[in-house]
Short mmCIF file of C-alpha atoms in Angstrom, two decimals:
data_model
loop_
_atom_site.label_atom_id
_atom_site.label_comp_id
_atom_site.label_asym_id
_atom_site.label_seq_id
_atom_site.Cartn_x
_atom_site.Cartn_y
_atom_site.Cartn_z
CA UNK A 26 114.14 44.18 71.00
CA UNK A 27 117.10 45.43 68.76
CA UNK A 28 116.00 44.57 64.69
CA UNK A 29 119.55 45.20 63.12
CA UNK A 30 122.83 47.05 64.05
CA UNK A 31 124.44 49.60 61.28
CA UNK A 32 127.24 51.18 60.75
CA UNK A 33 127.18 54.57 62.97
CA UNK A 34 129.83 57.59 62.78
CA UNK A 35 131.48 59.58 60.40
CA UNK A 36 134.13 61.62 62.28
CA UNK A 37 134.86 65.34 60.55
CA UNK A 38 136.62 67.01 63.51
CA UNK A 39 138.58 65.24 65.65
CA UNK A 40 136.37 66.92 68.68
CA UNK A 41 133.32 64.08 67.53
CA UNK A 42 135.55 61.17 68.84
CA UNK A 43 135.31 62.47 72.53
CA UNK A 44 131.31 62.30 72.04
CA UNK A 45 131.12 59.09 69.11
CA UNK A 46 132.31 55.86 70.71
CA UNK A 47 133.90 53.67 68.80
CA UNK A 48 132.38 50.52 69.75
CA UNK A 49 128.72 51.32 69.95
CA UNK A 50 126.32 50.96 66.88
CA UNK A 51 123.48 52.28 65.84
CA UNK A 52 120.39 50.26 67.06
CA UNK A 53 117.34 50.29 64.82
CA UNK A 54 113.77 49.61 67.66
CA UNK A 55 111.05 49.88 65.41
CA UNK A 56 109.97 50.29 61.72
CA UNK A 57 106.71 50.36 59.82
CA UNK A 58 105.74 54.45 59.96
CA UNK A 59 104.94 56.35 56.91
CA UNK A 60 106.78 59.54 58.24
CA UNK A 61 108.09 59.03 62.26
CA UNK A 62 108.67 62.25 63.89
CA UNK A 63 108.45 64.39 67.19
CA UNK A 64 110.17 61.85 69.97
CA UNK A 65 109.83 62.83 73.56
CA UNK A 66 111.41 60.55 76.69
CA UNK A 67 109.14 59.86 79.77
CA UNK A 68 111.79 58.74 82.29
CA UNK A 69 109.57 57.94 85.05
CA UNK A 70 107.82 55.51 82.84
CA UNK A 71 111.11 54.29 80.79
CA UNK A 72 109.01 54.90 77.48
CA UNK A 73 109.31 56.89 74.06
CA UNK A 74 106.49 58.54 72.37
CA UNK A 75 106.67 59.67 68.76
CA UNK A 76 104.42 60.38 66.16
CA UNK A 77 103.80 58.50 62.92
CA UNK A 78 101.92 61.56 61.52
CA UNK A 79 100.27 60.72 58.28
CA UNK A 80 99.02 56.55 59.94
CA UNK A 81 97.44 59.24 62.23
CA UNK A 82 98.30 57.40 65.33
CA UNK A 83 101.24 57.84 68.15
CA UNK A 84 103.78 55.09 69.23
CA UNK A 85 104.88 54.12 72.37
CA UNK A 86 108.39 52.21 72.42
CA UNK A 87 109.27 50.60 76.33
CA UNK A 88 113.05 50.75 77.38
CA UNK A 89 112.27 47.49 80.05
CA UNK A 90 111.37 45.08 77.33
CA UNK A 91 111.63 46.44 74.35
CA UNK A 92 107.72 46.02 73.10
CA UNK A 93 106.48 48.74 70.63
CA UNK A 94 102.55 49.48 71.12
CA UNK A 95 99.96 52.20 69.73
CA UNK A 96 100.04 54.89 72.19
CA UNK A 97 97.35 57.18 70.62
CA UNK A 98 95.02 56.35 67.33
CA UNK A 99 93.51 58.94 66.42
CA UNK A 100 96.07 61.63 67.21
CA UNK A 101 95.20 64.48 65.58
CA UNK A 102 98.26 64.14 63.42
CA UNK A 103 100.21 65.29 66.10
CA UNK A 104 104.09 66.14 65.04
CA UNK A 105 106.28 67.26 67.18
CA UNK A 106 106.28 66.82 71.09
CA UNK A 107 108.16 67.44 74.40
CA UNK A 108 107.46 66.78 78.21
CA UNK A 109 106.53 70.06 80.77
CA UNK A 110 107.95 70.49 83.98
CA UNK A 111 105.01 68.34 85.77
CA UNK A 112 106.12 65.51 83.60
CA UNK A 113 102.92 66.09 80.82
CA UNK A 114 103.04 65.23 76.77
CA UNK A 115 103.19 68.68 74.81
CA UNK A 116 102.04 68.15 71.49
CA UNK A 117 101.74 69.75 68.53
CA UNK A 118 98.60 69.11 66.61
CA UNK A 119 98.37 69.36 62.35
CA UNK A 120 94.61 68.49 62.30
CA UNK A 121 94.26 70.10 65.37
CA UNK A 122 95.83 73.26 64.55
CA UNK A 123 97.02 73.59 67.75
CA UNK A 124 99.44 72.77 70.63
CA UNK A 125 97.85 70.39 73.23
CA UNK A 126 98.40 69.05 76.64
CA UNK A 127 97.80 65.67 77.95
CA UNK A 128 96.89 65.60 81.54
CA UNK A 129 98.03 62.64 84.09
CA UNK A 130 94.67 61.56 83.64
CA UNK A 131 94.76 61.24 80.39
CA UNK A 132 92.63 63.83 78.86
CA UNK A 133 93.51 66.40 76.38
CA UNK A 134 93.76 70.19 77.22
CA UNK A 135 93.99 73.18 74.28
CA UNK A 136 97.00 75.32 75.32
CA UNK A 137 96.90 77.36 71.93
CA UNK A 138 95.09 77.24 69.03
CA UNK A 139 94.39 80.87 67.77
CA UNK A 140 96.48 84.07 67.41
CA UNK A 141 94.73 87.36 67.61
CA UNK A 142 91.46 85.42 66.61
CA UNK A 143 92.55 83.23 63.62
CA UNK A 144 93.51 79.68 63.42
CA UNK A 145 96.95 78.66 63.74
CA UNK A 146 98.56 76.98 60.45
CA UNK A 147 99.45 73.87 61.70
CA UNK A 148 101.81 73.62 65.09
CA UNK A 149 105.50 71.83 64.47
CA UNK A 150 107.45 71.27 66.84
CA UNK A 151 107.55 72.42 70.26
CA UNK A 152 109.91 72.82 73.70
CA UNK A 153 109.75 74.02 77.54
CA UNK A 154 111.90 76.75 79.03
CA UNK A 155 112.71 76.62 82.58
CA UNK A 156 110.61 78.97 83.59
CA UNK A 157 107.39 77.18 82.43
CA UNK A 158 107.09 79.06 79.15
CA UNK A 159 106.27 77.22 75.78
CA UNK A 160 107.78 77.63 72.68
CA UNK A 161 106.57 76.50 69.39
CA UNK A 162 107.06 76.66 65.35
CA UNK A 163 103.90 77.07 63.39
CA UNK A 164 104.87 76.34 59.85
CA UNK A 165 102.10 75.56 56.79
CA UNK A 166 103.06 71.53 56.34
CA UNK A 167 99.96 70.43 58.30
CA UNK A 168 97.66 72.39 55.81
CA UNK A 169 99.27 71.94 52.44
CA UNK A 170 97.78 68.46 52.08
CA UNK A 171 95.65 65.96 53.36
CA UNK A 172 98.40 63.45 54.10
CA UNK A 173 99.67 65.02 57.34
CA UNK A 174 96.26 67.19 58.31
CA UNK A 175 93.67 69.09 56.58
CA UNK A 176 94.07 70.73 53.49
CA UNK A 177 93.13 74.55 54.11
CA UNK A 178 94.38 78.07 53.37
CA UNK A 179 96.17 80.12 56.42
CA UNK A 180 94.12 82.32 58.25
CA UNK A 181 97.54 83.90 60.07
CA UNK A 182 99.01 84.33 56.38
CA UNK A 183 102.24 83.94 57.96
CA UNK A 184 104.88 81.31 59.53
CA UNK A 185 106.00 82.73 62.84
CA UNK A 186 107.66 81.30 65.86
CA UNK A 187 105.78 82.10 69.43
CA UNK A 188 105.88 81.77 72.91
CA UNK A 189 103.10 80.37 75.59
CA UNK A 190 102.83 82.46 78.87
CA UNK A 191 102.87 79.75 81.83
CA UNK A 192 100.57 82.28 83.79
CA UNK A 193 98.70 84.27 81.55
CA UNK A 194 98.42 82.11 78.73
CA UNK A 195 98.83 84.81 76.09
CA UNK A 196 100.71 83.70 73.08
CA UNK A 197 103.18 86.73 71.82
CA UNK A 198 105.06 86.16 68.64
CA UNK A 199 108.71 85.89 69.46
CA UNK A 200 110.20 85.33 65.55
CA UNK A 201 108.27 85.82 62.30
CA UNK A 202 110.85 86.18 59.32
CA UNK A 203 110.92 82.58 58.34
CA UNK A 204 109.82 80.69 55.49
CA UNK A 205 108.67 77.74 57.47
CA UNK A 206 109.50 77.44 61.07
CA UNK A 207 110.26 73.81 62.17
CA UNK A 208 112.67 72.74 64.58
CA UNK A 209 113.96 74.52 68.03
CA UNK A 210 115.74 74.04 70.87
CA UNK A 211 117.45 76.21 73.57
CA UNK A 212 121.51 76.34 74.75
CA UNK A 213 122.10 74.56 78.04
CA UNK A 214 121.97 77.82 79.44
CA UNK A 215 118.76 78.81 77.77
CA UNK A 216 120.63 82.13 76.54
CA UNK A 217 120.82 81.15 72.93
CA UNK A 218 117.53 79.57 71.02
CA UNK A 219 118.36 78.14 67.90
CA UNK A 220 115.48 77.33 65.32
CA UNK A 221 115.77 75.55 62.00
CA UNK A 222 113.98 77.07 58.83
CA UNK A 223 113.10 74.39 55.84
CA UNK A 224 111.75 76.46 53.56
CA UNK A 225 113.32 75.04 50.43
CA UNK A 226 110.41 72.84 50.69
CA UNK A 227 108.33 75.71 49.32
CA UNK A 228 110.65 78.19 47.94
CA UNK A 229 112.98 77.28 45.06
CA UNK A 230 116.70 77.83 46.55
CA UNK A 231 115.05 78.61 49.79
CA UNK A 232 116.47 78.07 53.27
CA UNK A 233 117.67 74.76 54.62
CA UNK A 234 119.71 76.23 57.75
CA UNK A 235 119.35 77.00 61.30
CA UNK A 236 119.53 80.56 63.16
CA UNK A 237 120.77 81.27 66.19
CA UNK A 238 119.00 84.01 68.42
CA UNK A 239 120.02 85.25 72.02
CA UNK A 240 117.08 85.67 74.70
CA UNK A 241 116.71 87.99 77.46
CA UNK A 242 114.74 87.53 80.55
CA UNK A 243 111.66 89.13 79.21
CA UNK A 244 111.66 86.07 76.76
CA UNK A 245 113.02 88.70 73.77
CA UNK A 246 114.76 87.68 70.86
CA UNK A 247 117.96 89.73 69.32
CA UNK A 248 120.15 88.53 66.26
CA UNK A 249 119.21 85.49 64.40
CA UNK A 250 121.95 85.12 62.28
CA UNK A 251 122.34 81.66 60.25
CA UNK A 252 124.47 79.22 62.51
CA UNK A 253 124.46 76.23 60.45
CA UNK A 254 123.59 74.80 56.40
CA UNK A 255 122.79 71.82 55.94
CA UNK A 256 124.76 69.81 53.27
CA UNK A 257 122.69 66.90 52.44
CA UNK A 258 118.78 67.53 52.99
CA UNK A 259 117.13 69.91 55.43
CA UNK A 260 117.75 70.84 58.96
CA UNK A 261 114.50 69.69 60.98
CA UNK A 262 114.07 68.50 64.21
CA UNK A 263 117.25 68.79 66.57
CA UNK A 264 118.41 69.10 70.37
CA UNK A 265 121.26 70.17 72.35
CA UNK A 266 123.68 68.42 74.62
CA UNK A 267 124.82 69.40 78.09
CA UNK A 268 128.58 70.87 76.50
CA UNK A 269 125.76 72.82 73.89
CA UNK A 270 126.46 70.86 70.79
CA UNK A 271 123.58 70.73 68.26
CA UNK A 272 122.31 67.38 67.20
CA UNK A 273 120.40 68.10 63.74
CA UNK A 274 118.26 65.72 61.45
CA UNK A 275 119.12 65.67 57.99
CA UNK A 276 118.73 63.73 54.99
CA UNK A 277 121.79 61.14 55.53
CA UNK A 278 121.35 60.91 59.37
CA UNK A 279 122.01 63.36 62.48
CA UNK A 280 124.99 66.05 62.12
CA UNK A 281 126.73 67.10 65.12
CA UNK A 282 127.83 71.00 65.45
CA UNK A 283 129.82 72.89 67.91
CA UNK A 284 128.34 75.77 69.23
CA UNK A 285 131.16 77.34 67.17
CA UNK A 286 129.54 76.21 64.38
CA UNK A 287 131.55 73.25 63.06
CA UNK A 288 130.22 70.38 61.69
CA UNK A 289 131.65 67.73 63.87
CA UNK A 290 130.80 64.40 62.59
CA UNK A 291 127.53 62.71 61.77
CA UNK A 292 125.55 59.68 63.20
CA UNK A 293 124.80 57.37 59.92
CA UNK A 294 121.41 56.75 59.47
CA UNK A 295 120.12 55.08 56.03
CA UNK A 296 116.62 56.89 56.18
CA UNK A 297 116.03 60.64 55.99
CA UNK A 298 115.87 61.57 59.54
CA UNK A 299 112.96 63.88 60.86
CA UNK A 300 113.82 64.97 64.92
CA UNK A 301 115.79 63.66 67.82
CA UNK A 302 115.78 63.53 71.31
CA UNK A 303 117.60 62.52 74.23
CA UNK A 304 116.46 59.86 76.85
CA UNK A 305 117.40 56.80 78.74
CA UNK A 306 118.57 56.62 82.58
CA UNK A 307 121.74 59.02 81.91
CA UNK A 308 120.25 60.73 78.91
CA UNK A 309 123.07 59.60 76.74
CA UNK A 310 121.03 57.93 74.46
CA UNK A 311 119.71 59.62 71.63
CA UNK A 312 116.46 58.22 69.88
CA UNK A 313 115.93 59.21 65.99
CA UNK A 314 113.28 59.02 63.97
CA UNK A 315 113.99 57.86 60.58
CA UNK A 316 111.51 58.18 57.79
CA UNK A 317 109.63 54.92 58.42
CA UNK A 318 111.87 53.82 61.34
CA UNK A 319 113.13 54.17 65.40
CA UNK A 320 116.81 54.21 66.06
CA UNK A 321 118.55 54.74 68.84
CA UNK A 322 122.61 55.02 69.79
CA UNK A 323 124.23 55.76 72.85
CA UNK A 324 126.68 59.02 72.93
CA UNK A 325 129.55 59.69 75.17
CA UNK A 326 127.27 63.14 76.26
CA UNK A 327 124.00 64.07 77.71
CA UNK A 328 121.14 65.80 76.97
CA UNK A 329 120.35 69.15 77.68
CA UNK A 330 117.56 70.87 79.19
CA UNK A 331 114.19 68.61 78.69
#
């Protein structure tokens, strides 16, 4: 069921047209979160999955009738999530302090949860490469407070970015001069990794961008140079399209970049926006969580990658 309609684009470049159509709207599916975040697309089941982090409890939106249901309560204040190559919910945990798995059966596997002995901050958000591997941001919002976790002071002293062997299992730090870590996602062809940093939420005049970083085969990352400001709010959650355009949450909706860099247009959204992902039959549509709120609008691309 479709709440309300609202107005959608702004067009910047005249690129966002071919990828904005005119006619479609902005669909709002769902409100009533205190902070929605971390949607992931199950296309085998037609469903959505997101987390409503600080109600402690995951939501389950279905594409064949509409019907919003409790998918998970308690969820370990899980944030951010994605789907492996088996088809499996990858989740990252605040309370948990940790990235999790949930089996076909249903139960709950620990795929990280310490670094060379200590406990992780508090797990973010979270993707799949290709080859199995798992990638994951490990900020400190899951540990600042109570409202999203457990209050507690970092045993890793840091904010780093790593990477989950599919084989071995050993976690190796892959990025670790951020201020806090949030967002990722790869380029179509899984050359580039881009990761947002929000650390203005801690740090006076601090970033609010995301960095762009090429990767080798051994997983390796080189440059890291800042790809994209944002101009109203934070970068935070994001993913890529198939033609490797960047779809970013900020505070006024989603922006659109190039993989030039330009801002392209933005998809209006009247809630701060948290993450994104693309789902649906073609994987044209893209659903959004909004502060308290689900939206969803279908683009004249696809998503890339998983």
């Amino acid at each position: 069921m479709v709440i309300e309609l609202t107005p959608s684009f702004e067009v910047i470049d005249a690129r966002f047209r071919k990828l904005a159509l005119p006619h479609v709207h902005v669909e709002k599916l769902y409100t009533g979160c205190r902070w929605a975040e971390g949607p992931a697309w199950f296309p085998a089941g037609r469903y959505l999955v997101w987390s409503d982090i600080p109600n402690d409890r995951m939501m389950r939106w279905d594409e064949t009738d509409g019907s919003v249901s409790v998918f998970r309560q308690p969820a370990m204040n899980t944030n951010g999530h994605t789907v492996d190559l088996q088809g499996r919910l990858v989740s990252c945990e605040h309370r948990g302090r940790c990235v999790s798995r949930t089996e076909h059966d249903g139960s709950r596997t620990v795929l990280a949860s310490h670094f060379e002995g200590k406990r992780l901050n508090s797990p973010n958000d979270v993707i799949v490469k290709s080859d199995g591997s798992i990638w994951f941001s490990d900020p400190s919002y899951g540990i600042d407070s109570d409202y999203e976790g457990d209050a507690s002071p970092s045993e890793q002293g840091a904010q780093r970015v790593y990477r989950l062997d599919p084989v071995s299992f050993a976690l190796t730090v892959v990025a670790d001069d951020f201020v806090q870590p949030n967002g990722l996602a790869f380029s179509p062809d899984e050359s580039l990794l881009y990761i947002a940093d929000t650390g203005a939420t801690h740090v006076k005049g601090g970033p609010h961008h995301v960095r762009k970083f090429r990767v080798d085969a051994k997983g390796t990352l080189t440059g890291g140079e800042v790809f994209a400001t944002c101009p109203v709010g934070l970068y935070d959650g994001f993913r890529v399209d198939v033609h490797g355009n960047l779809w970013l949450s900020a505070g006024d909706g989603v922006h659109c970049h190039a993989s030039d860099g330009a801002l392209l247009g933005k998809v209006l959204i009247p809630e701060t926006v948290s993450n994104v992902c693309f789902g649906g039959a073609k994987r044209n549509r893209l659903f959004i969580c909004g502060t308290t709120s689900l939206y969803s609008v279908y683009l004249n691309t696809r998503g890339a990658g998983r």
